Tab-separated table of C-alpha atoms and ligand atoms in Angstrom:
chain	number	residue	atom	x	y	z
A	258	MET	CA	61.445	38.493	-46.557
A	259	SER	CA	60.920	34.814	-45.786
A	260	ASP	CA	58.735	33.833	-42.811
A	261	ILE	CA	61.127	31.082	-41.767
A	262	ILE	CA	62.285	31.670	-38.193
A	263	ARG	CA	66.066	31.690	-38.225
A	264	ARG	CA	67.885	30.739	-35.049
A	265	ASP	CA	71.032	32.505	-33.948
A	266	PRO	CA	72.979	30.005	-31.787
A	267	ARG	CA	75.472	32.668	-30.689
A	268	ALA	CA	72.701	34.956	-29.462
A	269	GLU	CA	71.057	32.034	-27.685
A	270	ARG	CA	74.324	31.171	-25.956
A	271	ILE	CA	74.812	34.793	-24.864
A	272	ALA	CA	71.212	34.902	-23.578
A	273	ARG	CA	71.933	31.866	-21.397
A	274	ASN	CA	75.278	33.164	-20.133
A	275	ARG	CA	74.733	35.803	-17.479
A	276	LEU	CA	78.475	36.601	-17.422
A	277	HIS	CA	78.523	37.739	-21.045
A	278	PRO	CA	78.649	41.545	-21.482
A	279	LEU	CA	75.719	41.400	-23.953
A	280	HIS	CA	73.606	39.119	-21.770
A	281	ALA	CA	71.129	41.813	-20.677
A	282	ALA	CA	70.563	42.956	-24.243
A	283	MET	CA	69.649	39.437	-25.322
A	284	GLN	CA	66.851	38.954	-22.804
A	285	PRO	CA	63.294	38.842	-24.070
A	286	VAL	CA	61.405	41.815	-22.738
A	287	GLN	CA	57.681	41.348	-22.329
A	288	ALA	CA	55.951	44.707	-22.222
A	289	SER	CA	52.362	43.637	-21.572
A	290	TRP	CA	50.386	40.460	-20.994
A	291	MET	CA	46.977	39.254	-19.887
A	292	GLY	CA	46.819	38.674	-16.125
A	293	PRO	CA	44.871	35.779	-14.545
A	294	ALA	CA	41.904	38.098	-13.950
A	295	GLY	CA	41.783	39.010	-17.623
A	296	VAL	CA	43.320	42.431	-16.966
A	297	ILE	CA	46.173	43.586	-19.204
A	298	ARG	CA	49.329	44.010	-17.130
A	299	LYS	CA	52.161	46.303	-18.203
A	300	ASN	CA	55.797	46.004	-17.232
A	301	PRO	CA	57.127	49.551	-16.667
A	302	HIS	CA	60.696	48.205	-16.559
A	303	ALA	CA	60.416	47.087	-20.172
A	304	VAL	CA	60.496	50.705	-21.278
A	305	GLY	CA	63.782	51.913	-22.760
A	306	PHE	CA	67.014	50.160	-23.452
A	307	ILE	CA	70.500	49.870	-22.025
A	308	GLY	CA	72.977	52.309	-23.612
A	309	PRO	CA	76.603	51.482	-24.446
A	310	ASN	CA	77.773	52.775	-21.040
A	311	GLY	CA	75.376	50.421	-19.239
A	312	ILE	CA	72.944	53.181	-18.250
A	313	LYS	CA	69.262	52.767	-19.014
A	314	ARG	CA	67.948	55.205	-21.632
A	315	ILE	CA	64.324	55.993	-22.374
A	316	ASP	CA	63.517	57.178	-25.870
A	317	ARG	CA	60.613	59.623	-25.568
A	318	SER	CA	60.121	59.794	-29.347
A	319	GLY	CA	57.862	56.766	-29.095
A	320	ALA	CA	59.982	54.487	-31.248
A	321	GLN	CA	61.075	52.465	-28.249
A	322	GLN	CA	58.053	52.876	-25.966
A	323	GLY	CA	56.760	49.803	-24.242
A	324	GLY	CA	59.800	47.750	-25.085
A	325	SER	CA	59.299	44.915	-27.487
A	326	SER	CA	58.109	41.371	-27.223
A	327	LYS	CA	61.131	40.378	-29.273
A	328	ARG	CA	64.653	40.328	-27.985
A	329	SER	CA	65.928	43.826	-27.292
A	330	THR	CA	69.078	44.663	-29.183
A	331	THR	CA	71.909	46.905	-28.052
A	332	VAL	CA	71.203	50.265	-29.614
A	333	GLU	CA	74.076	52.645	-30.253
A	334	VAL	CA	73.151	55.789	-28.367
A	335	LEU	CA	74.362	59.092	-29.696
A	336	LEU	CA	75.513	60.806	-26.519
A	337	PRO	CA	74.768	64.527	-26.176
A	338	LEU	CA	77.502	66.718	-27.645
A	339	HIS	CA	79.308	68.953	-25.158
A	340	GLN	CA	80.565	71.985	-27.061
A	341	VAL	CA	82.784	74.784	-25.853
A	342	THR	CA	82.858	77.297	-28.684
A	343	GLU	CA	84.961	79.951	-27.006
A	344	PRO	CA	86.753	78.443	-24.029
A	345	ALA	CA	87.134	80.872	-21.139
A	346	PHE	CA	90.184	78.852	-20.039
A	347	TYR	CA	91.890	75.549	-20.672
A	348	ILE	CA	92.590	72.524	-18.514
A	349	ALA	CA	95.601	70.820	-20.085
A	350	VAL	CA	95.898	67.045	-19.822
A	351	VAL	CA	98.972	65.071	-20.923
A	352	PRO	CA	97.833	61.431	-21.155
A	353	ASP	CA	100.359	58.594	-20.951
A	354	MET	CA	98.962	56.906	-24.084
A	355	VAL	CA	100.464	53.535	-23.181
A	356	GLY	CA	100.595	51.489	-26.390
A	357	GLY	CA	99.293	54.509	-28.323
A	358	ARG	CA	95.879	54.390	-26.604
A	359	LEU	CA	94.260	56.164	-23.678
A	360	SER	CA	94.743	54.058	-20.557
A	361	SER	CA	92.087	53.822	-17.841
A	362	HIS	CA	94.291	56.162	-15.754
A	363	ASP	CA	94.251	58.675	-18.653
A	364	ARG	CA	90.457	58.439	-18.822
A	365	ASP	CA	90.134	59.077	-15.074
A	366	LEU	CA	92.302	62.133	-15.549
A	367	LEU	CA	90.094	63.430	-18.369
A	368	GLY	CA	87.117	62.947	-16.040
A	369	LEU	CA	88.892	65.027	-13.387
A	370	ALA	CA	89.754	67.653	-16.000
A	371	HIS	CA	86.056	68.000	-16.790
A	372	GLN	CA	85.242	68.586	-13.149
A	373	LEU	CA	87.747	71.449	-13.197
A	374	ALA	CA	86.639	72.780	-16.596
A	375	GLY	CA	82.947	73.096	-15.717
A	376	THR	CA	80.878	74.481	-18.570
A	377	ASP	CA	83.115	77.396	-19.624
A	378	GLY	CA	86.503	75.740	-19.811
A	379	ALA	CA	87.809	73.328	-22.418
A	380	VAL	CA	89.846	70.197	-21.832
A	381	LEU	CA	92.948	70.288	-23.994
A	382	ALA	CA	94.730	66.958	-24.467
A	383	ILE	CA	98.366	67.024	-25.570
A	384	VAL	CA	99.525	63.866	-27.310
A	385	PHE	CA	103.101	63.227	-28.405
A	386	GLY	CA	103.986	61.164	-31.465
A	387	GLU	CA	101.891	58.607	-33.348
A	388	HIS	CA	98.853	57.092	-31.619
A	389	LYS	CA	96.114	54.553	-32.345
A	390	GLU	CA	93.346	56.153	-30.316
A	391	SER	CA	90.007	56.848	-31.993
A	392	GLY	CA	87.925	57.570	-28.898
A	393	PHE	CA	89.152	61.022	-27.809
A	394	SER	CA	85.683	62.521	-28.273
A	395	THR	CA	83.936	60.011	-25.995
A	396	ALA	CA	86.765	60.210	-23.440
A	397	GLY	CA	86.103	63.943	-22.919
A	398	VAL	CA	88.644	65.777	-25.097
A	399	ASP	CA	87.404	69.189	-26.266
A	400	ARG	CA	90.634	70.209	-28.004
A	401	LEU	CA	93.369	67.889	-29.212
A	402	LEU	CA	96.925	69.008	-29.773
A	403	GLU	CA	99.136	66.422	-31.443
A	404	ILE	CA	102.836	67.205	-31.257
A	405	THR	CA	104.681	65.002	-33.697
A	406	GLY	CA	108.239	64.699	-34.923
A	407	GLU	CA	111.004	62.168	-34.541
A	408	GLU	CA	112.493	64.224	-31.705
A	409	TYR	CA	109.478	63.264	-29.530
A	410	ASP	CA	109.697	59.535	-30.230
A	411	GLY	CA	110.940	57.110	-27.600
A	412	TYR	CA	112.227	58.412	-24.292
A	413	ALA	CA	112.531	62.156	-24.833
A	414	PRO	CA	111.357	63.894	-21.625
A	415	GLU	CA	113.478	67.011	-22.182
A	416	GLN	CA	112.114	67.562	-25.673
A	417	ARG	CA	108.575	66.914	-24.450
A	418	ILE	CA	109.035	69.532	-21.736
A	419	GLN	CA	110.035	71.999	-24.476
A	420	GLY	CA	106.766	71.146	-26.204
A	421	LEU	CA	104.755	71.574	-22.990
A	422	ARG	CA	106.443	74.924	-22.324
A	423	ALA	CA	105.306	76.066	-25.779
A	424	VAL	CA	101.754	74.906	-24.929
A	425	ASP	CA	101.958	76.787	-21.631
A	426	ASN	CA	102.968	79.995	-23.423
A	427	GLN	CA	100.214	79.733	-26.015
A	428	PHE	CA	97.216	78.403	-24.034
A	429	ASN	CA	98.174	79.408	-20.474
A	430	PRO	CA	96.092	76.562	-18.974
A	431	ARG	CA	94.382	77.151	-15.655
A	432	HIS	CA	95.550	73.675	-14.581
A	433	TRP	CA	97.963	71.084	-15.841
A	434	LEU	CA	96.962	67.476	-15.211
A	435	LEU	CA	99.309	64.524	-15.660
A	436	PRO	CA	98.916	60.928	-14.517
A	437	ASP	CA	101.188	60.234	-11.556
A	438	SER	CA	102.251	56.958	-13.102
A	439	ARG	CA	105.366	55.001	-13.891
A	440	SER	CA	104.454	55.032	-17.583
A	441	GLY	CA	105.952	58.480	-18.115
A	442	GLY	CA	103.439	60.906	-16.594
A	443	GLY	CA	104.999	60.888	-13.124
A	444	GLU	CA	108.415	61.866	-14.421
A	445	LEU	CA	107.152	64.309	-17.045
A	446	GLY	CA	104.965	66.063	-14.462
A	447	ARG	CA	107.831	66.516	-12.015
A	448	ARG	CA	110.101	67.776	-14.791
A	449	LEU	CA	107.374	70.202	-15.884
A	450	GLY	CA	107.084	71.451	-12.294
A	451	ALA	CA	110.840	72.062	-12.163
A	452	SER	CA	110.808	73.771	-15.540
A	453	LEU	CA	107.862	76.055	-14.692
A	454	GLY	CA	109.171	76.658	-11.172
A	455	GLU	CA	105.863	75.416	-9.722
A	456	ARG	CA	105.364	72.868	-6.975
A	457	PRO	CA	103.042	70.100	-8.154
A	458	ALA	CA	100.490	68.265	-6.013
A	459	THR	CA	101.367	64.596	-6.328
A	460	ARG	CA	99.393	61.344	-6.100
A	461	VAL	CA	96.198	63.365	-5.921
A	462	TRP	CA	93.073	61.277	-5.483
A	463	GLN	CA	90.536	63.940	-4.590
A	464	ILE	CA	89.839	67.555	-5.486
A	465	LYS	CA	87.142	69.377	-3.535
A	466	ASP	CA	86.360	72.993	-2.644
A	467	GLY	CA	89.675	74.322	-3.922
A	468	GLN	CA	91.631	71.739	-1.919
A	469	CYS	CA	93.353	68.650	-3.195
A	470	THR	CA	94.245	65.523	-1.279
A	471	GLY	CA	97.141	63.293	-2.244
A	472	ARG	CA	98.711	60.162	-0.830
A	473	ALA	CA	101.997	60.406	1.005
A	474	GLY	CA	104.134	58.522	3.502
A	475	ALA	CA	104.287	55.286	1.501
A	476	GLY	CA	100.526	55.356	1.077
A	477	GLN	CA	99.894	55.638	4.837
A	478	GLN	CA	99.026	59.339	4.964
A	479	ASP	CA	97.000	61.916	3.097
A	480	ILE	CA	98.192	65.457	2.529
A	481	SER	CA	95.651	68.187	1.806
A	482	ARG	CA	96.666	71.527	0.377
A	483	ALA	CA	95.286	74.386	-1.694
A	484	LEU	CA	94.839	73.305	-5.303
A	485	PRO	CA	97.976	74.209	-7.262
A	486	ARG	CA	98.158	74.720	-11.030
A	487	LEU	CA	100.105	71.518	-11.658
A	488	ILE	CA	98.389	68.328	-10.534
A	489	LEU	CA	99.792	64.794	-10.800
A	490	ALA	CA	96.787	62.579	-10.178
A	491	ALA	CA	96.552	58.963	-9.113
A	492	ALA	CA	94.445	56.365	-10.900
A	493	GLU	CA	90.745	56.505	-9.998
A	494	CYS	CA	91.007	60.166	-9.066
A	495	ALA	CA	87.647	60.728	-10.787
A	496	GLU	CA	84.978	58.957	-12.787
A	497	PRO	CA	85.798	58.860	-16.495
A	498	VAL	CA	83.545	60.805	-18.857
A	499	ASP	CA	80.766	58.559	-20.150
A	500	GLU	CA	77.662	60.649	-20.500
A	501	THR	CA	78.749	63.145	-23.138
A	502	ARG	CA	80.451	63.353	-26.487
A	503	HIS	CA	83.117	66.006	-27.087
A	504	GLU	CA	84.432	67.727	-30.169
A	505	ALA	CA	88.130	66.793	-29.911
A	506	LEU	CA	88.832	69.719	-32.252
A	507	PRO	CA	92.424	69.667	-33.491
A	508	VAL	CA	94.517	72.672	-32.480
A	509	GLN	CA	98.063	73.592	-33.468
A	510	LEU	CA	101.002	75.238	-31.829
A	511	SER	CA	101.513	78.677	-33.324
A	512	THR	CA	105.264	78.683	-32.715
A	513	SER	CA	107.865	76.063	-33.507
A	514	VAL	CA	109.306	74.213	-30.537
A	515	ALA	CA	112.996	74.640	-29.821
A	516	ARG	CA	115.107	71.485	-29.840
A	517	SER	CA	116.347	70.522	-26.419
A	518	LEU	CA	120.008	69.821	-25.825
A	519	SER	CA	120.261	66.109	-26.492
A	520	ARG	CA	121.628	65.126	-23.101
A	521	ILE	CA	119.669	61.884	-23.173
A	522	ASP	CA	120.317	59.277	-25.819
A	523	ASP	CA	117.516	56.724	-26.160
A	524	LEU	CA	119.073	53.413	-27.145
A	525	GLY	CA	115.663	51.794	-27.609
A	526	ALA	CA	113.561	49.403	-25.628
A	527	VAL	CA	115.241	46.527	-23.830
A	528	ALA	CA	113.612	43.140	-24.228
A	529	VAL	CA	112.333	41.902	-20.882
A	530	ASP	CA	111.658	38.346	-19.894
A	531	PRO	CA	107.841	38.064	-20.024
A	532	ALA	CA	108.062	35.551	-17.149
A	533	ALA	CA	109.540	38.292	-14.960
A	534	ILE	CA	106.538	40.583	-15.430
A	535	PRO	CA	104.128	40.371	-12.465
A	536	MET	CA	100.839	38.814	-13.574
A	537	ALA	CA	98.788	41.803	-12.435
A	538	GLU	CA	100.819	44.122	-14.698
A	539	ALA	CA	101.188	41.862	-17.746
A	540	GLU	CA	99.632	43.218	-20.935
A	541	PHE	CA	99.598	39.928	-22.843
A	542	ILE	CA	98.864	36.690	-20.993
A	543	PHE	CA	98.912	33.213	-22.455
A	544	SER	CA	97.098	30.976	-20.007
A	545	GLY	CA	96.835	27.202	-19.926
A	546	GLY	CA	94.320	24.888	-18.289
A	547	ASN	CA	93.336	21.269	-18.057
A	548	GLY	CA	92.919	21.129	-21.846
A	549	VAL	CA	96.664	21.617	-22.422
A	550	LYS	CA	98.097	18.187	-23.123
A	551	ASP	CA	101.637	19.127	-24.153
A	552	TRP	CA	103.096	21.612	-21.647
A	553	ASP	CA	106.431	21.843	-23.407
A	554	LEU	CA	104.617	22.976	-26.536
A	555	PHE	CA	102.604	25.442	-24.423
A	556	HIS	CA	105.814	27.038	-23.042
A	557	ARG	CA	107.347	27.192	-26.528
A	558	THR	CA	104.236	28.939	-27.877
A	559	ALA	CA	104.231	31.479	-25.034
A	560	ALA	CA	107.925	32.193	-25.726
A	561	ALA	CA	107.298	32.552	-29.478
A	562	LEU	CA	104.498	35.032	-28.787
A	563	GLY	CA	106.497	36.864	-26.104
A	564	ALA	CA	103.580	36.461	-23.693
A	565	THR	CA	103.473	36.145	-19.907
A	566	GLU	CA	102.287	32.704	-18.849
A	567	GLY	CA	99.202	32.163	-16.713
A	568	ALA	CA	97.226	29.117	-15.626
A	569	SER	CA	93.941	27.842	-14.295
A	570	ARG	CA	93.803	26.369	-10.812
A	571	VAL	CA	93.613	22.830	-12.157
A	572	ALA	CA	96.856	23.332	-14.111
A	573	VAL	CA	98.492	24.651	-10.937
A	574	ASP	CA	97.091	21.903	-8.704
A	575	ASP	CA	98.348	19.312	-11.176
A	576	GLY	CA	101.850	20.768	-10.849
A	577	PHE	CA	102.249	22.045	-14.416
A	578	MET	CA	102.513	25.679	-13.362
A	579	THR	CA	103.617	27.486	-10.216
A	580	ARG	CA	101.047	28.914	-7.786
A	581	ASP	CA	102.007	32.536	-8.585
A	582	ARG	CA	100.785	31.967	-12.160
A	583	GLN	CA	97.222	31.111	-11.134
A	584	VAL	CA	94.609	33.459	-12.550
A	585	GLY	CA	91.269	33.847	-10.844
A	586	ALA	CA	89.389	34.469	-7.629
A	587	SER	CA	91.931	32.670	-5.465
A	588	GLY	CA	94.866	33.610	-7.700
A	589	THR	CA	95.710	36.913	-9.400
A	590	TRP	CA	93.131	39.269	-10.890
A	591	VAL	CA	94.658	40.294	-14.190
A	592	THR	CA	94.088	43.334	-16.416
A	593	ALA	CA	95.776	42.237	-19.645
A	594	ARG	CA	94.951	43.848	-22.956
A	595	VAL	CA	94.971	40.378	-24.514
A	596	TYR	CA	94.247	37.183	-22.582
A	597	VAL	CA	94.559	33.861	-24.418
A	598	ALA	CA	92.897	30.923	-22.610
A	599	VAL	CA	94.070	27.553	-23.881
A	600	GLY	CA	91.957	24.595	-22.717
A	601	ILE	CA	90.295	26.537	-19.889
A	602	SER	CA	86.590	25.868	-19.386
A	603	GLY	CA	85.768	29.271	-17.866
A	604	ALA	CA	84.654	28.382	-14.343
A	605	ILE	CA	83.201	31.369	-12.482
A	606	GLN	CA	86.296	31.613	-10.239
A	607	HIS	CA	88.524	31.884	-13.313
A	608	LEU	CA	86.251	34.345	-15.123
A	609	GLN	CA	86.251	36.621	-12.075
A	610	GLY	CA	90.017	36.965	-12.413
A	611	ILE	CA	89.868	38.046	-16.070
A	612	GLY	CA	86.897	40.402	-15.757
A	613	ALA	CA	89.050	43.472	-16.473
A	614	CYS	CA	90.851	42.003	-19.508
A	615	ASP	CA	90.307	43.868	-22.730
A	616	LYS	CA	90.255	41.110	-25.345
A	617	VAL	CA	89.877	37.426	-24.543
A	618	ILE	CA	90.788	34.708	-27.027
A	619	ALA	CA	89.721	31.145	-26.252
A	620	ILE	CA	91.177	27.930	-27.649
A	621	ASN	CA	88.968	25.012	-26.673
A	622	LEU	CA	87.415	21.799	-27.949
A	623	ASP	CA	84.012	22.572	-26.494
A	624	PRO	CA	82.119	25.312	-28.393
A	625	GLY	CA	79.559	25.528	-25.570
A	626	CYS	CA	81.930	26.163	-22.663
A	627	ASP	CA	81.735	29.385	-20.636
A	628	MET	CA	85.162	30.604	-21.749
A	629	ILE	CA	83.988	30.574	-25.381
A	630	LYS	CA	80.921	32.554	-24.310
A	631	ARG	CA	83.129	35.150	-22.611
A	632	ALA	CA	85.681	35.313	-25.453
A	633	ASP	CA	85.883	37.974	-28.127
A	634	LEU	CA	87.483	35.462	-30.481
A	635	SER	CA	87.271	31.676	-30.227
A	636	VAL	CA	89.156	28.916	-31.962
A	637	ILE	CA	87.523	25.506	-31.652
A	638	GLY	CA	89.989	22.666	-31.918
A	639	GLU	CA	92.606	20.487	-30.325
A	640	SER	CA	95.023	22.659	-28.345
A	641	ALA	CA	98.249	20.899	-29.446
A	642	GLU	CA	97.401	21.237	-33.139
A	643	LEU	CA	96.442	24.885	-32.750
A	644	LEU	CA	99.559	25.762	-30.743
A	645	LYS	CA	101.794	24.171	-33.417
A	646	ALA	CA	99.957	26.155	-36.109
A	647	LEU	CA	100.398	29.298	-34.005
A	648	ILE	CA	104.172	28.790	-33.711
A	649	ASP	CA	104.382	28.212	-37.489
A	650	ALA	CA	102.391	31.369	-38.139
A	651	VAL	CA	104.617	33.445	-35.812
A	652	ASP	CA	107.782	32.032	-37.451
A	653	ALA	CA	106.437	32.731	-40.947
A	654	TYR	CA	105.537	36.297	-39.923
A	655	ARG	CA	108.997	36.914	-38.388
A	656	ASN	CA	110.801	35.442	-41.422
A	657	GLU	CA	108.769	37.615	-43.753
A	658	ALA	CA	109.547	40.700	-41.657
A	659	LYS	CA	113.265	39.793	-41.743
A	660	ARG	CA	113.150	39.323	-45.547
A	661	ASP	CA	111.439	42.689	-45.969
A	662	ALA	CA	114.048	44.377	-43.762
A	663	ALA	CA	116.952	42.808	-45.723
B	1438	FAD	C1	86.978	28.260	-3.723
B	1438	FAD	C2	87.473	27.997	-5.106
B	1438	FAD	C3	88.351	28.889	-5.662
B	1438	FAD	C4	88.806	28.668	-6.952
B	1438	FAD	N1	89.669	29.568	-7.508
B	1438	FAD	C5	90.082	29.388	-8.763
B	1438	FAD	C6	90.970	30.316	-9.385
B	1438	FAD	O1	91.394	31.295	-8.782
B	1438	FAD	N2	91.347	30.088	-10.656
B	1438	FAD	C7	90.894	29.016	-11.379
B	1438	FAD	O2	91.274	28.879	-12.541
B	1438	FAD	N3	90.076	28.120	-10.813
B	1438	FAD	C8	89.672	28.265	-9.527
B	1438	FAD	N4	88.868	27.329	-8.972
B	1438	FAD	C9	88.594	26.113	-9.719
B	1438	FAD	C10	87.522	26.269	-10.768
B	1438	FAD	O3	86.269	26.069	-10.184
B	1438	FAD	C11	87.712	25.234	-11.887
B	1438	FAD	O4	87.749	23.960	-11.344
B	1438	FAD	C12	88.973	25.446	-12.710
B	1438	FAD	O5	89.087	26.792	-13.111
B	1438	FAD	C13	88.924	24.572	-13.939
B	1438	FAD	O6	90.147	24.643	-14.608
B	1438	FAD	P1	90.240	24.305	-16.156
B	1438	FAD	O7	89.308	25.173	-16.903
B	1438	FAD	O8	91.667	24.350	-16.527
B	1438	FAD	O9	89.803	22.759	-16.213
B	1438	FAD	P2	88.508	22.078	-16.748
B	1438	FAD	O10	87.309	22.632	-16.107
B	1438	FAD	O11	88.748	20.630	-16.666
B	1438	FAD	O12	88.420	22.507	-18.285
B	1438	FAD	C14	89.272	22.054	-19.279
B	1438	FAD	C15	88.822	22.647	-20.590
B	1438	FAD	O13	89.730	22.270	-21.603
B	1438	FAD	C16	89.007	21.815	-22.735
B	1438	FAD	N5	89.839	20.826	-23.401
B	1438	FAD	C17	90.058	19.543	-23.012
B	1438	FAD	N6	90.915	18.956	-23.848
B	1438	FAD	C18	91.262	19.866	-24.770
B	1438	FAD	C19	92.126	19.854	-25.887
B	1438	FAD	N7	92.829	18.781	-26.212
B	1438	FAD	N8	92.227	20.968	-26.628
B	1438	FAD	C20	91.527	22.091	-26.293
B	1438	FAD	N9	90.691	22.147	-25.253
B	1438	FAD	C21	90.563	21.060	-24.488
B	1438	FAD	C22	87.713	21.289	-22.241
B	1438	FAD	O14	86.735	21.421	-23.249
B	1438	FAD	C23	87.444	22.205	-21.036
B	1438	FAD	O15	86.702	23.331	-21.457
B	1438	FAD	C24	88.378	27.546	-7.681
B	1438	FAD	C25	87.472	26.665	-7.119
B	1438	FAD	C26	87.013	26.883	-5.858
B	1438	FAD	C27	86.049	25.923	-5.266
């Protein structure tokens, strides 16, 4: 290997940017040095490394001891495997799987399920239809039951209840947990309660000593009651699982599920106006800042992508966007799965507002700006040119899809 020292500008940028998720991992860690009195000093904090869940890990094997004088790198930690070979009982969880993936609400629910399962029980997740999730094992699923078939696709609560009844007969779970959400879990849970003839505890945010507490009275009151079998839990009802790995062993239904009477006909999803979606709930936000020179083109691109529009404070102050579109500390804190920042520098007040976004894409002229440092994907270039290219690419993709369908 050559002795030439190679520089990594991206790593250097991340090391300078304390807002970047990998910032801590890029800091030089000095384990020992000569003090002014000639005594060797040791830094006990340099021992170990930060694991993927942000918790400090110390490797006692010696490989990591004393840290390193070079930059520490993020090391993938193999979390301890939690195995339940012969479950004494099951805790059944029916995640919403919004967009085919576990939502943060689903993960909280799996965390709650583990509190109820203890060491003897197994958490059984029941997933309907196709999904894109690959992290069931790290989310705390011990057994995974996938119920597929075209009859479960779309809005099919009656058929899903038939499936859950079959699960109930076969596994007889000690508890049923569903997210009390508007994404399906709230309705499915109440239907399951009616079908099983059991009264569910709703909007539960705490379970303790055999009692559960749920919100009531338009969020003004709490109701405590003995823990029932069917629990519809609110978001943040528990900490998600992050310290253990689970088997997510596939299990099957032993009996076929009866078809429900098709009293509901799903006519498919209705296109909604992305502008009508509240910013805090939007999944895909296309945000413009001071670097947007052609606002008409910006609006056309957002429409072509079907994205909800957002803006930096400068764009709002300059009158290009309305105040309710402002993202950031003094605007709306957004939780989009995809956030596209066009010509936004990434001031701290703006970055605070997008802290919970999943994937950030930056379009900017300045490769050194803070938004590029925060982004998962960056495109360096003139915004107008890139937006035109984006519209062309979307059109080409749609035309191709139409040709294939014809
Ligand atoms: C108390 C307080 C609260 C605030 N709250 C918020 C808030 O909630 N939200 C918020 O956004 N701001 C807030 N701000 C303002 C914030 O500090 C910044 O001033 C603001 O976010 C900057 O907006 P900007 O990134 O659009 O503009 P600029 O900082 O001017 O950045 C423009 C960016 O566009 C790029 N660019 C320029 N031309 C082009 C081009 N042709 N193509 C591509 N890229 C280009 C530049 O490289 C630059 O990175 C707040 C400030 C204060 C003091």
